[in-house]
PDB file of C-alpha atoms in Angstrom:
ATOM      1  CA  MET A   1       0.000   0.000   0.000  1.00 45.00           C
ATOM      2  CA  ALA A   2       2.802   2.389   0.919  1.00 41.00           C
ATOM      3  CA  GLN A   3       4.535   1.693  -2.405  1.00 39.00           C
ATOM      4  CA  ARG A   4       1.323   2.397  -4.307  1.00 40.00           C
ATOM      5  CA  VAL A   5       0.832   5.699  -2.481  1.00 36.00           C
ATOM      6  CA  LEU A   6       4.443   6.674  -3.220  1.00 34.00           C
ATOM      7  CA  MET A   7       3.968   5.873  -6.895  1.00 36.00           C
ATOM      8  CA  LEU A   8       0.810   7.995  -7.071  1.00 34.00           C
ATOM      9  CA  VAL A   9       2.639  10.888  -5.419  1.00 35.00           C
ATOM     10  CA  LEU A  10       5.513  10.608  -7.909  1.00 35.00           C
ATOM     11  CA  LEU A  11       3.118  10.460 -10.867  1.00 37.00           C
ATOM     12  CA  ALA A  12       1.269  13.520  -9.590  1.00 40.00           C
ATOM     13  CA  ALA A  13       4.535  15.392  -9.167  1.00 39.00           C
ATOM     14  CA  PHE A  14       5.625  14.466 -12.690  1.00 36.00           C
ATOM     15  CA  ALA A  15       2.288  15.575 -14.136  1.00 40.00           C
ATOM     16  CA  ALA A  16       2.622  18.909 -12.355  1.00 40.00           C
ATOM     17  CA  THR A  17       6.179  19.595 -13.533  1.00 38.00           C
ATOM     18  CA  GLY A  18       6.392  17.794 -16.895  1.00 39.00           C
ATOM     19  CA  THR A  19       5.998  19.841 -20.056  1.00 44.00           C
ATOM     20  CA  ALA A  20       4.587  18.685 -23.363  1.00 49.00           C
ATOM     21  CA  ARG A  21       5.509  20.117 -26.724  1.00 68.00           C
ATOM     22  CA  GLU A  22       2.990  22.882 -27.306  1.00 84.00           C
ATOM     23  CA  LEU A  23       1.715  24.488 -30.469  1.00 93.00           C
ATOM     24  CA  THR A  24       3.677  27.463 -31.696  1.00 94.00           C
ATOM     25  CA  SER A  25       3.691  29.940 -34.583  1.00 94.00           C
ATOM     26  CA  ALA A  26       6.856  28.856 -36.448  1.00 94.00           C
ATOM     27  CA  TYR A  27       8.100  25.385 -37.412  1.00 96.00           C
ATOM     28  CA  VAL A  28      10.808  23.647 -39.380  1.00 97.00           C
ATOM     29  CA  VAL A  29      10.120  20.407 -41.242  1.00 98.00           C
ATOM     30  CA  PRO A  30      13.761  19.238 -41.382  1.00 97.00           C
ATOM     31  CA  ALA A  31      13.376  16.953 -44.402  1.00 96.00           C
ATOM     32  CA  ALA A  32      11.140  16.901 -47.478  1.00 96.00           C
ATOM     33  CA  ALA A  33      11.570  15.355 -50.913  1.00 93.00           C
ATOM     34  CA  ASN A  34      10.421  14.943 -54.470  1.00 92.00           C
ATOM     35  CA  ALA A  35      13.231  12.749 -55.759  1.00 88.00           C
ATOM     36  CA  THR A  36      14.356   9.265 -56.689  1.00 83.00           C
ATOM     37  CA  GLY A  37      16.578   7.302 -54.325  1.00 81.00           C
ATOM     38  CA  ASN A  38      18.472   4.052 -53.857  1.00 79.00           C
ATOM     39  CA  GLY A  39      16.915   0.796 -55.039  1.00 73.00           C
ATOM     40  CA  GLY A  40      14.236   2.339 -57.231  1.00 75.00           C
ATOM     41  CA  THR A  41      12.639   4.347 -54.440  1.00 80.00           C
ATOM     42  CA  SER A  42      10.625   7.458 -55.274  1.00 85.00           C
ATOM     43  CA  TRP A  43      10.393   9.898 -52.370  1.00 88.00           C
ATOM     44  CA  HIS A  44       7.552  12.341 -51.756  1.00 92.00           C
ATOM     45  CA  THR A  45       6.295  14.508 -48.888  1.00 94.00           C
ATOM     46  CA  ASP A  46       2.744  15.305 -47.788  1.00 95.00           C
ATOM     47  CA  LEU A  47       2.282  18.376 -45.558  1.00 96.00           C
ATOM     48  CA  THR A  48      -0.669  19.092 -43.253  1.00 97.00           C
ATOM     49  CA  LEU A  49      -1.400  22.462 -41.624  1.00 98.00           C
ATOM     50  CA  SER A  50      -4.063  22.645 -38.916  1.00 97.00           C
ATOM     51  CA  ASN A  51      -5.689  25.840 -37.630  1.00 97.00           C
ATOM     52  CA  PRO A  52      -7.071  25.516 -34.050  1.00 97.00           C
ATOM     53  CA  HIS A  53      -8.655  28.982 -34.114  1.00 96.00           C
ATOM     54  CA  GLY A  54     -12.066  30.282 -35.071  1.00 96.00           C
ATOM     55  CA  TYR A  55     -10.605  32.803 -37.523  1.00 95.00           C
ATOM     56  CA  ASP A  56      -8.499  32.729 -40.696  1.00 96.00           C
ATOM     57  CA  LEU A  57      -4.770  32.297 -40.107  1.00 97.00           C
ATOM     58  CA  PRO A  58      -2.228  33.473 -42.735  1.00 96.00           C
ATOM     59  CA  ILE A  59       0.667  31.016 -43.112  1.00 96.00           C
ATOM     60  CA  THR A  60       3.856  31.177 -45.183  1.00 96.00           C
ATOM     61  CA  ILE A  61       5.668  28.046 -46.419  1.00 96.00           C
ATOM     62  CA  ALA A  62       9.267  28.443 -47.574  1.00 96.00           C
ATOM     63  CA  LEU A  63      11.250  25.722 -49.351  1.00 96.00           C
ATOM     64  CA  LEU A  64      14.978  25.443 -48.562  1.00 96.00           C
ATOM     65  CA  PRO A  65      16.513  23.296 -51.340  1.00 95.00           C
ATOM     66  CA  SER A  66      19.441  21.082 -50.319  1.00 96.00           C
ATOM     67  CA  ASN A  67      23.141  21.848 -50.686  1.00 95.00           C
ATOM     68  CA  ARG A  68      22.970  25.489 -51.621  1.00 95.00           C
ATOM     69  CA  ASP A  69      23.082  28.961 -50.091  1.00 96.00           C
ATOM     70  CA  ASN A  70      19.450  30.078 -49.835  1.00 96.00           C
ATOM     71  CA  SER A  71      20.111  33.449 -48.181  1.00 94.00           C
ATOM     72  CA  VAL A  72      19.203  35.539 -51.233  1.00 94.00           C
ATOM     73  CA  SER A  73      15.810  34.070 -52.099  1.00 93.00           C
ATOM     74  CA  VAL A  74      13.771  30.894 -51.756  1.00 94.00           C
ATOM     75  CA  PRO A  75      10.440  29.685 -53.159  1.00 94.00           C
ATOM     76  CA  MET A  76       7.606  30.763 -50.865  1.00 94.00           C
ATOM     77  CA  VAL A  77       3.855  30.427 -50.905  1.00 93.00           C
ATOM     78  CA  ASP A  78       1.197  32.089 -48.749  1.00 93.00           C
ATOM     79  CA  VAL A  79      -1.667  30.010 -47.411  1.00 94.00           C
ATOM     80  CA  GLU A  80      -4.825  31.281 -45.702  1.00 95.00           C
ATOM     81  CA  LEU A  81      -6.071  28.603 -43.302  1.00 97.00           C
ATOM     82  CA  PHE A  82      -9.809  28.707 -42.735  1.00 96.00           C
ATOM     83  CA  PRO A  83     -11.186  28.471 -39.176  1.00 97.00           C
ATOM     84  CA  TYR A  84     -10.488  24.989 -37.721  1.00 97.00           C
ATOM     85  CA  GLU A  85      -9.248  23.794 -41.123  1.00 97.00           C
ATOM     86  CA  SER A  86      -6.726  21.005 -41.629  1.00 96.00           C
ATOM     87  CA  LEU A  87      -5.220  21.620 -45.060  1.00 96.00           C
ATOM     88  CA  ASN A  88      -3.517  18.604 -46.670  1.00 95.00           C
ATOM     89  CA  LEU A  89      -0.912  19.486 -49.278  1.00 95.00           C
ATOM     90  CA  TRP A  90      -0.258  16.179 -51.010  1.00 92.00           C
ATOM     91  CA  ASP A  91       3.193  15.787 -52.576  1.00 91.00           C
ATOM     92  CA  VAL A  92       3.962  19.347 -51.565  1.00 94.00           C
ATOM     93  CA  LEU A  93       7.230  19.505 -53.538  1.00 93.00           C
ATOM     94  CA  GLY A  94       5.718  17.871 -56.617  1.00 90.00           C
ATOM     95  CA  PRO A  95       3.397  19.010 -59.445  1.00 85.00           C
ATOM     96  CA  GLY A  96       0.677  21.304 -58.148  1.00 83.00           C
ATOM     97  CA  GLY A  97       2.925  22.248 -55.223  1.00 89.00           C
ATOM     98  CA  PHE A  98       6.391  23.771 -55.372  1.00 92.00           C
ATOM     99  CA  ASP A  99       6.918  21.746 -58.559  1.00 86.00           C
ATOM    100  CA  ALA A 100      10.527  21.138 -57.477  1.00 77.00           C
ATOM    101  CA  PHE A 101      11.659  18.311 -59.761  1.00 74.00           C
ATOM    102  CA  GLU A 102      14.275  15.980 -58.255  1.00 80.00           C
ATOM    103  CA  THR A 103      14.669  18.140 -55.159  1.00 89.00           C
ATOM    104  CA  THR A 104      15.203  17.495 -51.474  1.00 94.00           C
ATOM    105  CA  GLY A 105      15.273  20.114 -48.754  1.00 96.00           C
ATOM    106  CA  ALA A 106      13.557  21.477 -45.677  1.00 97.00           C
ATOM    107  CA  LEU A 107      10.448  23.579 -45.116  1.00 97.00           C
ATOM    108  CA  LEU A 108      10.004  26.668 -42.947  1.00 96.00           C
ATOM    109  CA  VAL A 109       6.345  27.053 -41.990  1.00 97.00           C
ATOM    110  CA  TYR A 110       5.285  30.082 -39.964  1.00 95.00           C
ATOM    111  CA  ALA A 111       2.417  32.432 -39.254  1.00 94.00           C
ATOM    112  CA  ASP A 112       2.673  35.635 -41.287  1.00 91.00           C
ATOM    113  CA  ASP A 113       2.828  38.223 -38.519  1.00 86.00           C
ATOM    114  CA  SER A 114       2.790  41.000 -41.119  1.00 86.00           C
ATOM    115  CA  ALA A 115      -0.806  40.046 -41.913  1.00 86.00           C
ATOM    116  CA  ILE A 116      -2.045  39.274 -38.392  1.00 87.00           C
ATOM    117  CA  GLU A 117      -1.104  40.571 -34.948  1.00 85.00           C
ATOM    118  CA  CYS A 118       0.525  37.680 -33.124  1.00 85.00           C
ATOM    119  CA  GLY A 119       1.988  39.269 -30.005  1.00 75.00           C
ATOM    120  CA  ALA A 120       5.230  38.163 -28.370  1.00 70.00           C
ATOM    121  CA  SER A 121       3.601  36.039 -25.650  1.00 69.00           C
ATOM    122  CA  SER A 122       0.265  35.323 -27.321  1.00 82.00           C
ATOM    123  CA  SER A 123      -1.024  32.049 -28.747  1.00 92.00           C
ATOM    124  CA  ALA A 124      -3.101  33.901 -31.347  1.00 93.00           C
ATOM    125  CA  CYS A 125      -0.920  32.623 -34.205  1.00 94.00           C
ATOM    126  CA  ASP A 126      -0.197  29.122 -32.927  1.00 96.00           C
ATOM    127  CA  PHE A 127      -1.070  26.237 -35.245  1.00 97.00           C
ATOM    128  CA  ALA A 128       0.035  22.656 -35.955  1.00 97.00           C
ATOM    129  CA  VAL A 129       2.313  21.249 -38.659  1.00 98.00           C
ATOM    130  CA  PHE A 130       2.649  17.590 -39.648  1.00 97.00           C
ATOM    131  CA  SER A 131       4.338  15.870 -42.562  1.00 96.00           C
ATOM    132  CA  ARG A 132       4.888  12.401 -43.966  1.00 94.00           C
ATOM    133  CA  THR A 133       7.767  11.512 -46.252  1.00 93.00           C
ATOM    134  CA  TYR A 134       7.362   8.211 -48.053  1.00 90.00           C
ATOM    135  CA  THR A 135       8.498   6.154 -51.007  1.00 85.00           C
ATOM    136  CA  LEU A 136       6.298   4.302 -53.436  1.00 77.00           C
ATOM    137  CA  ASP A 137       6.882   0.577 -52.931  1.00 68.00           C
ATOM    138  CA  PRO A 138       9.928  -0.286 -55.108  1.00 62.00           C
ATOM    139  CA  THR A 139       8.943  -3.969 -55.273  1.00 65.00           C
ATOM    140  CA  GLY A 140       5.899  -3.135 -57.379  1.00 63.00           C
ATOM    141  CA  ARG A 141       3.327  -4.609 -54.993  1.00 57.00           C
ATOM    142  CA  GLY A 142       1.534  -1.311 -54.542  1.00 55.00           C
ATOM    143  CA  GLY A 143       1.029   0.695 -51.383  1.00 55.00           C
ATOM    144  CA  GLU A 144       3.263   3.257 -49.729  1.00 71.00           C
ATOM    145  CA  PHE A 145       5.772   3.291 -46.905  1.00 72.00           C
ATOM    146  CA  GLY A 146       6.342   6.403 -44.867  1.00 85.00           C
ATOM    147  CA  GLN A 147       7.820   8.190 -41.896  1.00 91.00           C
ATOM    148  CA  ALA A 148       5.991  10.838 -39.906  1.00 92.00           C
ATOM    149  CA  ILE A 149       8.048  14.027 -39.594  1.00 94.00           C
ATOM    150  CA  PRO A 150       6.223  16.498 -37.352  1.00 93.00           C
ATOM    151  CA  GLY A 151       7.022  20.170 -37.584  1.00 95.00           C
ATOM    152  CA  PHE A 152       9.826  20.986 -35.133  1.00 95.00           C
ATOM    153  CA  PRO A 153       9.135  24.178 -33.134  1.00 95.00           C
ATOM    154  CA  ALA A 154      11.566  26.802 -34.415  1.00 93.00           C
ATOM    155  CA  ASN A 155      12.360  28.045 -30.902  1.00 91.00           C
ATOM    156  CA  LEU A 156      13.660  24.599 -29.850  1.00 93.00           C
ATOM    157  CA  GLY A 157      16.496  24.171 -32.349  1.00 95.00           C
ATOM    158  CA  LEU A 158      20.118  23.161 -31.863  1.00 96.00           C
ATOM    159  CA  ASP A 159      22.140  26.182 -30.767  1.00 94.00           C
ATOM    160  CA  ASN A 160      25.415  26.660 -28.900  1.00 92.00           C
ATOM    161  CA  SER A 161      23.819  25.786 -25.563  1.00 92.00           C
ATOM    162  CA  VAL A 162      22.767  22.195 -26.348  1.00 94.00           C
ATOM    163  CA  ILE A 163      23.864  18.996 -28.063  1.00 94.00           C
ATOM    164  CA  ALA A 164      21.660  16.823 -30.309  1.00 96.00           C
ATOM    165  CA  TYR A 165      21.324  13.083 -29.663  1.00 96.00           C
ATOM    166  CA  LEU A 166      20.154  10.712 -32.430  1.00 97.00           C
ATOM    167  CA  PRO A 167      19.731   7.118 -31.152  1.00 96.00           C
ATOM    168  CA  GLN A 168      19.126   3.607 -32.562  1.00 95.00           C
ATOM    169  CA  LEU A 169      21.062   4.063 -35.794  1.00 97.00           C
ATOM    170  CA  LEU A 170      21.848   1.195 -38.173  1.00 95.00           C
ATOM    171  CA  GLU A 171      24.374   1.083 -40.988  1.00 96.00           C
ATOM    172  CA  ASP A 172      24.847  -2.498 -42.211  1.00 95.00           C
ATOM    173  CA  ALA A 173      23.755  -4.934 -44.916  1.00 95.00           C
ATOM    174  CA  ASP A 174      20.066  -4.517 -44.039  1.00 94.00           C
ATOM    175  CA  PHE A 175      19.694  -0.835 -43.161  1.00 95.00           C
ATOM    176  CA  ARG A 176      21.257   2.498 -44.034  1.00 94.00           C
ATOM    177  CA  THR A 177      21.152   5.744 -42.054  1.00 97.00           C
ATOM    178  CA  ASN A 178      20.967   9.286 -43.376  1.00 96.00           C
ATOM    179  CA  ILE A 179      21.878  12.230 -41.157  1.00 97.00           C
ATOM    180  CA  GLY A 180      20.708  15.724 -41.960  1.00 97.00           C
ATOM    181  CA  ALA A 181      20.213  19.243 -40.695  1.00 98.00           C
ATOM    182  CA  ALA A 182      18.222  22.290 -41.753  1.00 98.00           C
ATOM    183  CA  SER A 183      19.283  25.834 -40.894  1.00 97.00           C
ATOM    184  CA  TRP A 184      17.350  28.950 -39.919  1.00 94.00           C
ATOM    185  CA  THR A 185      20.568  30.992 -39.951  1.00 94.00           C
ATOM    186  CA  ASP A 186      21.753  33.528 -42.526  1.00 94.00           C
ATOM    187  CA  GLU A 187      25.422  32.437 -42.397  1.00 95.00           C
ATOM    188  CA  TRP A 188      27.354  29.194 -42.851  1.00 97.00           C
ATOM    189  CA  VAL A 189      27.337  26.933 -39.785  1.00 96.00           C
ATOM    190  CA  GLN A 190      29.779  24.089 -39.112  1.00 96.00           C
ATOM    191  CA  VAL A 191      28.518  21.080 -37.166  1.00 96.00           C
ATOM    192  CA  ARG A 192      30.424  18.110 -35.804  1.00 95.00           C
ATOM    193  CA  LEU A 193      28.966  14.610 -35.865  1.00 95.00           C
ATOM    194  CA  GLU A 194      30.362  11.972 -33.529  1.00 95.00           C
ATOM    195  CA  LEU A 195      29.107   8.435 -34.140  1.00 96.00           C
ATOM    196  CA  GLN A 196      29.225   6.071 -31.161  1.00 94.00           C
ATOM    197  CA  ASP A 197      28.736   2.328 -31.187  1.00 93.00           C
ATOM    198  CA  ALA A 198      26.473   0.606 -28.637  1.00 92.00           C
ATOM    199  CA  ALA A 199      29.366   0.497 -26.159  1.00 93.00           C
ATOM    200  CA  GLY A 200      29.863   4.267 -26.367  1.00 91.00           C
ATOM    201  CA  GLN A 201      33.083   4.162 -28.394  1.00 93.00           C
ATOM    202  CA  ILE A 202      33.439   6.862 -31.060  1.00 94.00           C
ATOM    203  CA  VAL A 203      33.779   5.077 -34.415  1.00 95.00           C
ATOM    204  CA  ASP A 204      33.629   8.142 -36.660  1.00 96.00           C
ATOM    205  CA  ARG A 205      33.929  11.900 -36.313  1.00 95.00           C
ATOM    206  CA  HIS A 206      33.620  14.515 -39.030  1.00 93.00           C
ATOM    207  CA  ASP A 207      32.516  18.109 -39.629  1.00 96.00           C
ATOM    208  CA  THR A 208      29.959  19.408 -42.131  1.00 96.00           C
ATOM    209  CA  TRP A 209      29.163  22.945 -43.226  1.00 97.00           C
ATOM    210  CA  ILE A 210      25.438  23.791 -43.502  1.00 97.00           C
ATOM    211  CA  PRO A 211      24.713  26.619 -45.990  1.00 97.00           C
ATOM    212  CA  PRO A 212      22.796  29.778 -45.005  1.00 96.00           C
ATOM    213  CA  PHE A 213      19.098  28.926 -44.764  1.00 96.00           C
ATOM    214  CA  GLY A 214      20.270  25.599 -46.114  1.00 96.00           C
ATOM    215  CA  HIS A 215      19.743  21.882 -45.830  1.00 97.00           C
ATOM    216  CA  ALA A 216      22.234  19.043 -46.035  1.00 97.00           C
ATOM    217  CA  GLN A 217      21.882  15.269 -45.741  1.00 96.00           C
ATOM    218  CA  TRP A 218      24.566  12.584 -45.835  1.00 96.00           C
ATOM    219  CA  ARG A 219      25.092   8.874 -45.206  1.00 95.00           C
ATOM    220  CA  LEU A 220      26.834   7.522 -42.144  1.00 96.00           C
ATOM    221  CA  ARG A 221      30.444   6.772 -43.054  1.00 94.00           C
ATOM    222  CA  ALA A 222      30.969   3.890 -40.591  1.00 95.00           C
ATOM    223  CA  GLY A 223      29.049   0.713 -39.874  1.00 95.00           C
ATOM    224  CA  VAL A 224      27.102   0.605 -36.627  1.00 95.00           C
ATOM    225  CA  VAL A 225      24.274  -1.418 -35.048  1.00 95.00           C
ATOM    226  CA  GLY A 226      22.168   0.393 -32.466  1.00 93.00           C
ATOM    227  CA  GLY A 227      24.550   3.331 -32.484  1.00 92.00           C
ATOM    228  CA  MET A 228      24.162   6.891 -31.258  1.00 95.00           C
ATOM    229  CA  ALA A 229      25.104  10.028 -33.149  1.00 96.00           C
ATOM    230  CA  VAL A 230      25.696  13.311 -31.373  1.00 95.00           C
ATOM    231  CA  MET A 231      25.796  16.632 -33.204  1.00 96.00           C
ATOM    232  CA  PHE A 232      26.862  20.059 -31.999  1.00 95.00           C
ATOM    233  CA  ILE A 233      27.848  23.416 -33.485  1.00 95.00           C
ATOM    234  CA  VAL A 234      31.576  24.110 -33.741  1.00 94.00           C
ATOM    235  CA  ASP A 235      31.637  27.265 -35.892  1.00 94.00           C
ATOM    236  CA  GLY A 236      29.243  29.942 -37.076  1.00 94.00           C
ATOM    237  CA  PRO A 237      27.431  33.033 -35.792  1.00 94.00           C
ATOM    238  CA  SER A 238      26.528  33.209 -32.110  1.00 91.00           C
ATOM    239  CA  ASP A 239      22.807  33.013 -32.885  1.00 92.00           C
ATOM    240  CA  ALA A 240      23.044  29.978 -35.202  1.00 95.00           C
ATOM    241  CA  VAL A 241      20.129  27.535 -34.953  1.00 96.00           C
ATOM    242  CA  LEU A 242      19.923  24.166 -36.725  1.00 97.00           C
ATOM    243  CA  TYR A 243      17.391  21.328 -36.833  1.00 98.00           C
ATOM    244  CA  PRO A 244      19.136  17.934 -37.074  1.00 98.00           C
ATOM    245  CA  TYR A 245      17.544  14.531 -37.701  1.00 97.00           C
ATOM    246  CA  ALA A 246      18.283  10.987 -38.810  1.00 97.00           C
ATOM    247  CA  SER A 247      16.426   8.530 -41.029  1.00 96.00           C
ATOM    248  CA  VAL A 248      17.000   4.768 -40.938  1.00 95.00           C
ATOM    249  CA  VAL A 249      15.969   3.059 -44.198  1.00 91.00           C
ATOM    250  CA  ASP A 250      15.429  -0.627 -44.990  1.00 89.00           C
ATOM    251  CA  TRP A 251      17.580  -1.472 -48.018  1.00 87.00           C
ATOM    252  CA  ALA A 252      15.097  -4.041 -49.379  1.00 83.00           C
ATOM    253  CA  THR A 253      11.793  -2.175 -49.086  1.00 80.00           C
ATOM    254  CA  GLY A 254      12.738   1.480 -48.757  1.00 82.00           C
ATOM    255  CA  ASP A 255      10.763   1.604 -45.506  1.00 84.00           C
ATOM    256  CA  PRO A 256      12.092   4.613 -43.500  1.00 89.00           C
ATOM    257  CA  VAL A 257      12.006   5.457 -39.793  1.00 93.00           C
ATOM    258  CA  TYR A 258      12.458   9.075 -38.721  1.00 96.00           C
ATOM    259  CA  VAL A 259      14.678   9.764 -35.704  1.00 96.00           C
ATOM    260  CA  GLU A 260      13.971  13.114 -34.095  1.00 95.00           C
ATOM    261  CA  ALA A 261      16.876  14.845 -32.364  1.00 96.00           C
ATOM    262  CA  GLN A 262      16.762  14.991 -28.570  1.00 95.00           C
ATOM    263  CA  LEU A 263      18.372  18.232 -27.386  1.00 95.00           C
ATOM    264  CA  SER A 264      20.127  18.664 -24.041  1.00 93.00           C
ATOM    265  CA  PRO A 265      22.991  20.634 -22.456  1.00 90.00           C
ATOM    266  CA  VAL A 266      24.178  17.348 -20.927  1.00 88.00           C
ATOM    267  CA  GLY A 267      27.359  16.255 -22.690  1.00 82.00           C
ATOM    268  CA  LEU A 268      28.641  19.694 -23.688  1.00 71.00           C
ATOM    269  CA  THR A 269      31.838  20.980 -22.121  1.00 61.00           C
ATOM    270  CA  ALA A 270      31.776  24.289 -20.305  1.00 43.00           C
ATOM    271  CA  GLN A 271      33.773  25.800 -23.194  1.00 37.00           C
ATOM    272  CA  ALA A 272      31.307  24.639 -25.830  1.00 52.00           C
ATOM    273  CA  ALA A 273      28.104  25.517 -23.981  1.00 48.00           C
ATOM    274  CA  GLY A 274      26.610  28.982 -24.350  1.00 45.00           C
ATOM    275  CA  ALA A 275      24.062  30.807 -22.246  1.00 38.00           C
ATOM    276  CA  ARG A 276      21.961  31.887 -25.197  1.00 41.00           C
ATOM    277  CA  ALA A 277      18.455  30.632 -25.954  1.00 43.00           C
ATOM    278  CA  ALA A 278      17.196  30.202 -29.513  1.00 44.00           C
ATOM    279  CA  ARG A 279      15.163  33.123 -30.785  1.00 45.00           C
ATOM    280  CA  LYS A 280      11.563  32.494 -31.748  1.00 47.00           C
ATOM    281  CA  SER A 281      11.468  35.227 -34.380  1.00 58.00           C
ATOM    282  CA  ARG A 282      14.199  35.023 -37.019  1.00 71.00           C
ATOM    283  CA  ALA A 283      15.140  36.708 -40.270  1.00 81.00           C
ATOM    284  CA  LEU A 284      14.099  35.188 -43.586  1.00 87.00           C
ATOM    285  CA  PRO A 285      15.561  35.180 -47.093  1.00 90.00           C
ATOM    286  CA  GLY A 286      13.844  36.972 -49.950  1.00 90.00           C
ATOM    287  CA  ARG A 287      10.816  35.629 -51.744  1.00 91.00           C
ATOM    288  CA  VAL A 288      10.494  33.815 -55.040  1.00 90.00           C
ATOM    289  CA  GLY A 289       6.870  33.295 -55.995  1.00 84.00           C
ATOM    290  CA  VAL A 290       5.468  29.850 -56.753  1.00 84.00           C
ATOM    291  CA  PRO A 291       2.625  30.487 -59.230  1.00 76.00           C
ATOM    292  CA  THR A 292       2.048  26.760 -59.829  1.00 79.00           C
ATOM    293  CA  PHE A 293       1.044  26.142 -56.203  1.00 84.00           C
ATOM    294  CA  SER A 294      -2.616  25.116 -56.306  1.00 82.00           C
ATOM    295  CA  LEU A 295      -4.529  25.605 -53.064  1.00 85.00           C
ATOM    296  CA  GLU A 296      -7.776  25.027 -54.922  1.00 82.00           C
ATOM    297  CA  ARG A 297      -6.533  21.612 -55.964  1.00 81.00           C
ATOM    298  CA  ALA A 298      -5.444  20.829 -52.413  1.00 82.00           C
ATOM    299  CA  ARG A 299      -8.773  21.853 -50.891  1.00 83.00           C
ATOM    300  CA  ALA A 300     -10.603  19.797 -53.481  1.00 81.00           C
ATOM    301  CA  GLY A 301      -8.870  16.751 -52.056  1.00 75.00           C
ATOM    302  CA  VAL A 302      -7.009  15.912 -55.277  1.00 71.00           C
ATOM    303  CA  ARG A 303      -4.018  13.723 -54.537  1.00 71.00           C
TER     304      ARG A 303
END
């Protein structure tokens, strides 16, 4: 009986102090695709925006194509979410969307505070972002595989004060692992990846430069089963913010599993850790219009 009472007390204390990820007004979808891949895979991304309010909410979606400096301009589209609407943008990088042929990248999705008053501490512009990146079944049996990639709150990115942990990685004859990062920073940022085996031994270490407002993805360079990758910033502006991730893919089927980065100051040295918090409101590159983007088609449910 005493043990049960203690457990109830601990659960109550956890419920009172624990925090869930809340809705916010700016997100990063760290990975999106409209491209072919290994083994005959064909990658696509569906994006869903959900408005929890009883009024229209203006949203901007910006595409950050991979492996290039996007600081000058990027494709952007404005979306007006109706009250309580969940808008599904099927194959958002494909025809009828950004029409980005053979492109991978990341998406910035945020409330347009130039068109609506959000307020610094208000939830008036908060909404939800979800995505699914999948490949058509390369074996020809029909159906789709996919990995859910929720929008990552922009104010919770990897900065100089934290380290990113990416667990349960596999790089062997059956599975491959891709590591990536998107940037909401207007300068080049250098990150270091340290790959640990299950025993905690570092089996690979290398640095990668992420372009301004850019996206980069690369394969693990060393074999590992159940390994852990850690990523942290080693060079760049003091306000740099990145959004790292991993994806473990079955070689035979193309079935992917998304690994979201867990961020913590634990593991950083005193020299590497900063006292700065990520900013919620950040600068943006210029706009390139996307006249092919069809909201009418999306709302009609055409997939």
